[in-house]
Coordinates of C-alpha atoms in Angstrom, one line a residue:
M1295 CA 55.2 -113.3 82.2
D1296 CA 56.5 -114.3 78.6
V1297 CA 53.2 -116.1 77.6
D1298 CA 50.7 -113.8 76.0
Y1299 CA 47.6 -114.2 78.4
H1300 CA 43.8 -114.1 77.2
F1301 CA 41.2 -112.6 79.8
Y1302 CA 37.6 -112.0 80.4
N1303 CA 36.0 -108.9 81.4
G1304 CA 36.3 -108.5 84.6
E1305 CA 39.0 -111.0 85.5
K1306 CA 40.4 -110.1 89.2
V1307 CA 43.8 -110.8 90.8
D1308 CA 44.1 -110.3 94.2
F1309 CA 47.9 -110.0 95.0
G1310 CA 47.3 -109.7 98.8
G1311 CA 49.5 -107.0 99.4
K1312 CA 51.8 -108.1 98.1
V1313 CA 54.6 -106.2 96.8
L1314 CA 55.8 -107.0 93.5
T1315 CA 57.8 -106.5 90.4
I1316 CA 56.1 -107.5 87.2
E1317 CA 58.0 -107.6 83.7
C1318 CA 56.1 -108.1 81.3
K1319 CA 57.1 -109.5 78.2
A1320 CA 54.1 -111.3 76.2
K1321 CA 50.1 -109.4 76.0
F1322 CA 47.2 -109.2 78.1
I1323 CA 44.8 -109.9 75.2
G1324 CA 40.7 -109.2 76.1
D1325 CA 38.0 -106.9 75.7
G1326 CA 37.2 -105.3 78.8
N1327 CA 38.6 -104.9 82.2
L1328 CA 41.9 -106.5 83.9
I1329 CA 41.6 -105.2 87.4
F1330 CA 44.8 -105.9 89.1
T1331 CA 44.2 -104.9 93.3
K1332 CA 45.9 -105.3 96.4
L1333 CA 49.4 -104.8 95.0
G1334 CA 51.8 -103.7 97.9
K1335 CA 53.2 -100.6 98.4
G1336 CA 56.0 -100.2 96.2
S1337 CA 55.1 -102.3 93.5
R1338 CA 56.0 -102.2 89.7
I1339 CA 55.0 -103.1 86.5
A1340 CA 56.9 -102.3 84.0
G1341 CA 56.6 -103.4 79.7
V1342 CA 53.2 -104.1 80.2
F1343 CA 50.8 -104.1 76.8
M1344 CA 47.0 -104.4 76.3
E1345 CA 45.3 -105.3 73.5
S1346 CA 41.5 -105.9 72.6
T1347 CA 40.2 -108.8 71.2
T1348 CA 37.8 -107.6 68.8
T1349 CA 39.5 -104.6 65.9
P1350 CA 37.1 -102.2 65.5
W1351 CA 35.4 -99.5 63.4
V1352 CA 37.7 -96.3 63.8
I1353 CA 37.5 -93.1 62.0
K1354 CA 40.1 -91.0 61.2
P1355 CA 39.3 -87.4 60.8
W1356 CA 42.8 -86.4 59.6
T1357 CA 44.0 -86.3 55.2
D1358 CA 47.3 -88.2 54.5
D1359 CA 48.8 -84.7 54.9
N1360 CA 47.9 -83.8 58.5
Q1361 CA 45.3 -81.5 57.4
W1362 CA 41.5 -82.0 59.4
L1363 CA 38.6 -82.9 57.4
T1364 CA 35.1 -81.7 59.1
D1365 CA 32.5 -83.1 56.7
A1366 CA 30.6 -85.3 58.0
A1367 CA 30.7 -87.4 54.0
A1368 CA 34.4 -86.9 54.1
V1369 CA 35.4 -88.3 58.0
V1370 CA 33.0 -91.7 56.8
A1371 CA 34.9 -92.5 54.2
T1372 CA 38.5 -92.6 56.5
L1373 CA 36.4 -95.8 58.3
K1374 CA 37.4 -98.9 58.3
Q1375 CA 38.4 -102.4 60.6
S1376 CA 42.1 -101.0 62.7
K1377 CA 43.5 -101.2 65.9
T1378 CA 46.1 -98.5 65.2
D1379 CA 44.9 -96.2 62.6
G1380 CA 41.9 -93.9 63.9
Y1381 CA 39.7 -93.7 66.5
Q1382 CA 35.7 -95.4 67.7
P1383 CA 33.3 -92.6 66.6
T1384 CA 31.5 -90.9 70.1
V1385 CA 28.2 -89.2 70.7
S1386 CA 31.2 -86.6 70.4
D1387 CA 32.2 -86.9 66.8
Y1388 CA 27.8 -86.2 66.4
V1389 CA 28.5 -83.2 67.6
K1390 CA 31.3 -82.3 66.2
F1391 CA 31.2 -83.5 62.7
P1392 CA 27.4 -83.0 62.1
G1393 CA 25.3 -85.5 60.3
I1394 CA 27.6 -88.3 60.3
E1395 CA 25.3 -89.5 62.9
T1396 CA 23.2 -91.4 59.8
L1397 CA 25.9 -91.5 57.8
L1398 CA 27.8 -93.9 60.3
P1399 CA 26.8 -97.4 59.6
P1400 CA 25.0 -99.3 62.6
N1401 CA 28.4 -101.5 63.0
A1402 CA 30.4 -98.4 63.8
K1403 CA 28.1 -97.3 66.3
G1404 CA 28.0 -97.3 70.0
Q1405 CA 31.5 -99.6 70.2
N1406 CA 33.2 -100.2 73.6
I1407 CA 35.9 -102.3 72.7
T1408 CA 39.5 -101.5 74.5
S1409 CA 41.4 -103.7 76.5
T1410 CA 42.2 -102.0 80.1
L1411 CA 44.5 -102.8 82.8
E1412 CA 42.7 -101.4 86.1
I1413 CA 44.8 -100.2 88.9
R1414 CA 42.5 -100.7 92.2
E1415 CA 42.4 -99.6 95.6
C1416 CA 46.5 -99.5 95.5
I1417 CA 48.5 -97.3 97.0
G1418 CA 52.0 -96.8 95.6
V1419 CA 51.9 -98.6 92.6
E1420 CA 53.8 -97.7 89.2
V1421 CA 53.2 -99.0 85.8
H1422 CA 56.4 -97.8 83.7
R1423 CA 56.4 -98.5 80.0
A1424 CA 53.0 -99.5 79.2
S1425 CA 52.0 -100.1 75.8
G1426 CA 48.6 -101.4 73.6
L1427 CA 46.2 -102.1 70.5
M1428 CA 42.8 -100.2 71.9
A1429 CA 44.3 -100.0 75.3
G1430 CA 43.4 -98.2 78.6
F1431 CA 45.3 -98.0 82.1
L1432 CA 42.7 -97.0 85.2
F1433 CA 43.6 -96.2 88.2
R1434 CA 40.3 -96.2 90.6
G1435 CA 40.5 -95.3 93.8
C1436 CA 44.1 -94.9 94.0
H1437 CA 46.7 -92.8 95.8
F1438 CA 50.8 -92.4 95.1
C1439 CA 50.2 -94.1 91.5
K1440 CA 52.0 -93.3 88.6
M1441 CA 51.8 -94.0 85.4
V1442 CA 55.5 -93.4 83.5
D1443 CA 57.0 -93.8 80.0
A1444 CA 53.5 -94.4 78.3
N1445 CA 55.6 -96.2 75.7
N1446 CA 52.9 -95.2 72.7
P1447 CA 49.8 -97.2 73.4
S1448 CA 47.0 -96.4 70.7
G1449 CA 43.6 -96.2 73.0
G1450 CA 40.4 -97.8 73.3
K1451 CA 37.3 -96.5 73.4
D1452 CA 37.9 -95.0 76.8
G1453 CA 40.4 -92.8 78.3
I1454 CA 43.4 -93.8 77.8
I1455 CA 44.8 -92.9 81.3
T1456 CA 42.8 -92.2 83.4
F1457 CA 42.5 -91.2 87.7
E1458 CA 39.5 -91.5 88.8
N1459 CA 38.2 -91.5 92.7
L1460 CA 34.8 -90.7 92.6
S1461 CA 34.1 -93.0 95.9
G1462 CA 35.7 -93.0 99.5
D1463 CA 38.7 -90.3 99.9
W1464 CA 39.7 -87.9 96.3
G1465 CA 43.2 -88.9 94.8
K1466 CA 46.0 -87.8 95.5
G1467 CA 49.8 -88.1 94.5
N1468 CA 48.6 -89.6 91.0
Y1469 CA 51.3 -88.5 88.5
V1470 CA 51.0 -89.2 84.4
I1471 CA 55.1 -88.6 84.2
G1472 CA 56.7 -88.3 80.7
G1473 CA 55.9 -90.7 78.2
R1474 CA 53.3 -90.4 74.8
T1475 CA 49.8 -92.0 73.7
S1476 CA 48.1 -91.5 70.1
Y1477 CA 44.1 -91.7 69.5
G1478 CA 41.6 -92.6 71.7
S1479 CA 38.0 -92.0 71.4
V1480 CA 38.2 -89.7 74.5
S1481 CA 41.1 -87.6 76.4
S1482 CA 44.7 -89.3 76.8
A1483 CA 44.9 -88.0 80.3
Q1484 CA 42.0 -87.4 82.9
F1485 CA 41.7 -86.6 86.2
L1486 CA 38.4 -87.6 88.5
R1487 CA 38.2 -86.0 92.0
N1488 CA 41.6 -85.5 92.6
N1489 CA 43.2 -83.3 95.6
G1490 CA 46.8 -82.0 95.4
G1491 CA 46.6 -80.9 98.6
F1492 CA 49.1 -77.7 99.3
E1493 CA 52.1 -79.4 98.3
R1494 CA 50.4 -80.0 94.4
D1495 CA 51.0 -83.3 94.3
G1496 CA 49.6 -84.9 92.2
G1497 CA 48.9 -84.1 87.8
V1498 CA 50.6 -84.1 84.1
I1499 CA 54.7 -84.0 83.5
G1500 CA 55.9 -84.0 80.6
F1501 CA 53.7 -85.8 78.1
T1502 CA 52.6 -86.0 74.9
S1503 CA 49.5 -86.6 73.7
Y1504 CA 49.0 -87.3 69.5
R1505 CA 45.5 -87.2 68.1
A1506 CA 43.6 -87.7 71.0
G1507 CA 39.5 -88.1 70.1
E1508 CA 38.7 -85.7 72.6
S1509 CA 41.1 -83.1 74.7
G1510 CA 44.6 -84.4 75.3
V1511 CA 44.9 -83.9 78.7
K1512 CA 41.5 -83.1 80.7
T1513 CA 40.7 -82.6 84.1
W1514 CA 37.0 -83.6 84.6
Q1515 CA 34.1 -80.6 85.3
G1516 CA 31.4 -81.1 87.0
T1517 CA 28.9 -84.1 88.8
V1518 CA 29.9 -87.6 87.9
G1519 CA 26.5 -89.9 89.4
S1520 CA 25.8 -88.1 93.2
T1521 CA 29.1 -86.6 94.0
T1522 CA 31.3 -84.2 92.4
S1523 CA 34.0 -84.4 89.4
R1524 CA 36.4 -81.7 90.1
N1525 CA 40.1 -81.6 90.7
Y1526 CA 42.1 -79.6 93.2
N1527 CA 45.8 -78.6 93.5
L1528 CA 47.3 -80.6 90.5
Q1529 CA 50.7 -79.9 88.3
F1530 CA 50.3 -79.0 84.5
R1531 CA 54.0 -78.9 83.0
D1532 CA 56.1 -79.3 80.3
S1533 CA 54.0 -81.3 78.1
V1534 CA 52.5 -81.0 74.6
V1535 CA 49.3 -81.8 73.0
I1536 CA 49.0 -82.1 68.7
Y1537 CA 45.9 -82.5 67.1
P1538 CA 43.4 -83.6 69.0
V1539 CA 39.6 -83.1 68.1
W1540 CA 38.3 -81.6 70.6
D1541 CA 40.8 -79.2 73.1
G1542 CA 44.7 -79.6 74.0
F1543 CA 44.1 -78.5 77.7
D1544 CA 40.8 -79.2 79.3
L1545 CA 41.4 -77.5 83.2
G1546 CA 38.2 -76.1 84.1
A1547 CA 35.8 -77.3 87.1
D1548 CA 32.2 -76.1 86.3
T1549 CA 30.3 -77.0 82.4
D1550 CA 28.5 -74.6 80.8
M1551 CA 27.1 -77.7 79.1
N1552 CA 25.3 -78.8 82.0
P1553 CA 24.8 -76.3 84.0
E1554 CA 24.1 -77.2 88.3
L1555 CA 22.5 -75.4 90.7
D1556 CA 24.9 -76.9 93.5
R1557 CA 27.9 -78.4 93.2
P1558 CA 27.5 -81.9 95.5
G1559 CA 30.3 -83.6 97.3
D1560 CA 32.1 -80.0 96.8
Y1561 CA 32.4 -76.3 97.7
P1562 CA 28.6 -74.7 97.5
I1563 CA 27.7 -72.3 95.0
T1564 CA 27.0 -69.5 97.1
Q1565 CA 30.6 -69.6 98.4
Y1566 CA 32.1 -69.4 95.4
P1567 CA 30.3 -68.8 92.1
L1568 CA 30.4 -70.4 88.6
H1569 CA 33.9 -70.7 87.2
Q1570 CA 35.4 -69.3 90.3
L1571 CA 36.4 -72.2 92.5
P1572 CA 40.6 -72.4 94.0
L1573 CA 41.5 -74.7 92.3
N1574 CA 45.3 -73.8 92.5
H1575 CA 46.3 -76.0 89.8
L1576 CA 50.3 -75.1 89.4
I1577 CA 50.5 -74.6 85.3
D1578 CA 53.3 -73.9 83.0
N1579 CA 55.1 -74.7 79.9
L1580 CA 52.4 -76.0 77.8
L1581 CA 52.5 -76.7 74.2
V1582 CA 49.1 -77.2 71.5
R1583 CA 49.4 -77.4 68.0
G1584 CA 46.5 -77.9 66.0
A1585 CA 43.8 -79.1 67.9
L1586 CA 40.1 -78.8 65.9
G1587 CA 38.6 -77.1 69.3
V1588 CA 40.2 -75.2 71.7
G1589 CA 43.3 -75.3 72.4
F1590 CA 43.6 -73.8 76.0
G1591 CA 41.2 -74.2 78.3
M1592 CA 40.4 -73.7 81.9
D1593 CA 38.3 -71.9 84.9
G1594 CA 38.6 -71.0 88.3
K1595 CA 40.1 -67.9 90.4
G1596 CA 43.2 -66.5 91.7
M1597 CA 45.7 -68.8 89.9
Y1598 CA 48.9 -67.8 88.5
V1599 CA 49.2 -69.5 84.7
S1600 CA 52.9 -69.2 82.9
N1601 CA 54.5 -69.7 79.8
I1602 CA 51.7 -71.0 77.7
T1603 CA 52.2 -71.4 73.8
V1604 CA 48.9 -72.8 71.3
E1605 CA 49.6 -72.7 67.4
D1606 CA 47.5 -73.7 64.5
C1607 CA 44.2 -74.2 65.8
A1608 CA 41.4 -74.3 64.1
G1609 CA 39.1 -73.2 67.0
S1610 CA 39.8 -70.5 69.6
G1611 CA 43.8 -70.2 71.1
A1612 CA 42.6 -69.7 74.4
Y1613 CA 38.8 -69.7 76.2
L1614 CA 40.1 -69.3 79.8
L1615 CA 36.7 -68.3 82.5
T1616 CA 39.2 -67.2 85.3
H1617 CA 38.8 -64.3 87.7
E1618 CA 40.8 -62.8 89.2
S1619 CA 44.5 -64.5 87.7
V1620 CA 47.9 -64.2 86.4
F1621 CA 48.8 -64.8 82.6
T1622 CA 52.6 -64.7 82.0
N1623 CA 54.0 -65.6 78.7
I1624 CA 51.2 -66.5 77.0
A1625 CA 51.4 -66.9 72.9
I1626 CA 48.3 -68.0 70.6
I1627 CA 49.7 -67.9 67.0
D1628 CA 47.6 -68.7 64.1
T1629 CA 44.4 -69.7 65.7
N1630 CA 40.9 -70.1 64.7
T1631 CA 42.3 -71.2 61.6
K1632 CA 38.2 -72.5 60.2
D1633 CA 36.9 -69.3 61.4
F1634 CA 34.3 -70.6 63.7
Q1635 CA 32.2 -68.0 65.8
A1636 CA 35.3 -67.3 68.1
N1637 CA 37.7 -64.8 69.6
Q1638 CA 41.7 -65.9 68.9
I1639 CA 41.8 -65.6 73.2
Y1640 CA 39.4 -65.1 75.5
I1641 CA 39.3 -64.4 79.4
S1642 CA 35.7 -63.5 81.1
G1643 CA 36.6 -62.4 84.2
A1644 CA 39.3 -59.3 85.5
C1645 CA 42.7 -61.2 85.5
R1646 CA 46.3 -59.6 84.0
V1647 CA 48.0 -60.8 81.5
N1648 CA 51.8 -60.0 81.7
G1649 CA 53.2 -60.7 78.0
L1650 CA 50.5 -61.7 74.8
R1651 CA 52.4 -63.2 71.8
L1652 CA 50.0 -62.9 68.7
I1653 CA 49.9 -63.2 64.8
G1654 CA 52.1 -65.5 63.0
I1655 CA 51.8 -66.0 59.5
R1656 CA 48.1 -67.1 58.6
S1657 CA 45.6 -64.5 57.5
T1658 CA 43.7 -63.3 60.0
D1659 CA 40.9 -62.0 58.4
G1660 CA 37.1 -63.2 59.7
Q1661 CA 38.7 -64.2 62.5
G1662 CA 36.8 -62.7 65.1
L1663 CA 38.8 -60.7 67.9
T1664 CA 42.3 -62.0 68.4
I1665 CA 41.7 -60.8 71.9
D1666 CA 38.6 -60.4 73.8
A1667 CA 38.8 -59.3 77.4
P1668 CA 36.6 -57.0 78.6
N1669 CA 37.1 -57.3 82.1
S1670 CA 41.2 -57.3 82.3
T1671 CA 44.4 -55.3 82.2
V1672 CA 46.7 -56.5 79.5
S1673 CA 50.3 -55.9 78.5
G1674 CA 53.3 -56.6 76.5
I1675 CA 51.4 -57.6 73.6
T1676 CA 53.7 -58.0 70.7
G1677 CA 53.1 -59.1 66.8
M1678 CA 51.0 -57.4 64.3
V1679 CA 48.0 -56.9 66.1
D1680 CA 44.9 -54.7 64.1
P1681 CA 44.2 -52.5 67.3
S1682 CA 40.3 -52.6 66.5
R1683 CA 40.5 -56.4 67.3
I1684 CA 41.6 -55.9 70.9
N1685 CA 38.9 -55.8 73.6
V1686 CA 40.1 -55.2 76.5
A1687 CA 39.4 -53.1 79.9
N1688 CA 42.9 -51.7 80.0
L1689 CA 46.3 -51.9 77.8
A1690 CA 49.1 -51.1 79.9
E1691 CA 52.2 -50.7 78.4
E1692 CA 54.5 -48.3 80.6
G1693 CA 58.2 -47.4 78.8
L1694 CA 60.9 -47.6 81.5
G1695 CA 64.1 -45.9 80.7
N1696 CA 65.2 -44.9 77.1
I1697 CA 63.7 -46.1 74.2
R1698 CA 64.2 -46.3 70.8
A1699 CA 62.4 -46.8 67.8
N1700 CA 64.1 -48.2 64.6
S1701 CA 63.1 -48.1 61.0
F1702 CA 64.4 -50.6 59.0
G1703 CA 64.4 -50.3 55.2
Y1704 CA 62.0 -47.1 55.3
D1705 CA 63.0 -43.4 54.4
S1706 CA 61.0 -42.3 57.5
A1707 CA 59.8 -43.5 61.6
A1708 CA 56.9 -42.6 63.5
I1709 CA 55.7 -42.9 66.7
K1710 CA 51.6 -43.0 66.2
L1711 CA 48.5 -42.0 69.5
R1712 CA 45.2 -43.1 69.0
I1713 CA 42.4 -42.7 71.5
H1714 CA 40.2 -45.4 71.2
K1715 CA 37.6 -43.4 72.3
L1716 CA 37.8 -40.6 69.8
S1717 CA 38.4 -43.2 67.0
K1718 CA 39.4 -46.5 66.0
T1719 CA 40.6 -45.5 62.7
L1720 CA 42.5 -41.8 63.3
D1721 CA 45.6 -41.3 65.2
S1722 CA 45.1 -38.4 67.9
G1723 CA 49.1 -37.9 67.5
A1724 CA 52.4 -39.2 66.5
L1725 CA 55.9 -38.5 66.1
Y1726 CA 57.3 -38.8 62.7
S1727 CA 61.1 -38.4 61.3
H1728 CA 61.8 -38.4 57.7
S1729 CA 64.7 -38.3 55.4
S1730 CA 65.0 -36.1 52.7
R1731 CA 68.8 -35.6 50.6
G1732 CA 70.6 -36.6 53.7
A1733 CA 68.9 -34.2 55.8
G1734 CA 66.9 -34.7 58.8
F1735 CA 63.3 -34.1 59.1
L1736 CA 61.2 -34.0 62.7
C1737 CA 57.7 -33.8 62.1
L1738 CA 54.9 -33.1 65.4
S1739 CA 51.6 -33.7 64.4
H1740 CA 48.3 -34.0 66.4
L1741 CA 44.8 -34.5 65.4
L1742 CA 41.4 -32.5 66.9
M1743 CA 38.2 -33.6 66.8
C1744 CA 35.5 -31.3 68.1
E1745 CA 31.8 -31.8 67.1
G1746 CA 32.4 -34.1 63.8
V1747 CA 35.4 -31.8 62.4
T1748 CA 38.9 -33.4 62.4
V1749 CA 41.5 -31.1 61.9
I1750 CA 45.6 -32.3 61.8
H1751 CA 48.5 -29.9 62.9
H1752 CA 52.0 -30.4 62.0
L1753 CA 54.7 -28.5 63.4
M1754 CA 58.2 -29.5 61.2
R1755 CA 62.1 -28.7 62.0
R1756 CA 64.0 -29.5 59.7
G1757 CA 67.8 -30.9 61.7
G1758 CA 70.9 -29.9 61.1

């Protein structure tokens, strides 16, 4: 295709099962959906560019130096017509920026401008190097389809890349691999009713989302229409979400916003209680920076999650409604910077955390608890963490082998002990080493609390 093609909403092209390679050298232009159906297995679409006919009104809740705008009037002041520099406001923005609904002019409300390429009911079709302005790429009722190396399309009103299998069989083998997207009113990459099976066939690998209007990467939650939209057994690996308006990675299955008595077309609540579904996703090596909402969120039971980094987020770094799951090497650094009613990391169920890096360069005054995991066992915390802001069921640190405490730039070194049940502010024991005129002093001290009286005992020995 080497000439721009103008399509109408709902226009359908039936390829009759032929296996084709479609090289796009020009644009598809139109508002709505251009539907490709019955492409043969092994077909490939390369270089497709989708562009809306209409230029929408968009908002941009970031300053020129990339700081968040959260005041409704300030966000509305960014309103302009553009296909490249912002996203169309939605009802989600009415929640995120209270008061914005009344300030937006009528022509900026209820817009639905997207130029969407819909791949419908196909097997084994790949889309490579897709781009566009107010663009969307919808795989509906597809299996073993891939979106490969997206070439930074700027999203429209809907999700930029969507795999939706709400009717027929659960989707399987559907991937977002590589590439990046920007803006868009909803999520950059999203899945509805996909199940990769034991082989974890499907998901997101090596992808970057920039300034999504909702979440960067999302698995849908709850019921849509008459059936479940939840997802199981997918991979989420080696991917980055930067400055989403809501969440970085939103990988839950159940929702608290619209509680359900049961799960139509899915496991019943009686078998798996709320937030305890066996999602079995493979989750590793994800980075979130600058989310206005939660950096990393998920639920489920019995999962293994590793190498998650969340940095410089306005809301909670991690909000984990998980049970009996294992988290390894988690870094939650400089989060809840807007001082919301939230904690920097929250874990609801009885989980195990092995390796937790906390605290960065920002002040943490008033930012809730650093870690709130009242039912979990945590080990390997690093960072200057105020112990009064840690709430865990068990903090386990085993010292194996030889241990040395080095003090740099000071004349003393100390190992201090504190039993929170006795006091959250006083140490119950300590081992000190002091230097004085070249001689070393070893000082052992312990604290006794009895009937409200605190007594400190010291034993000092001069070293030779």
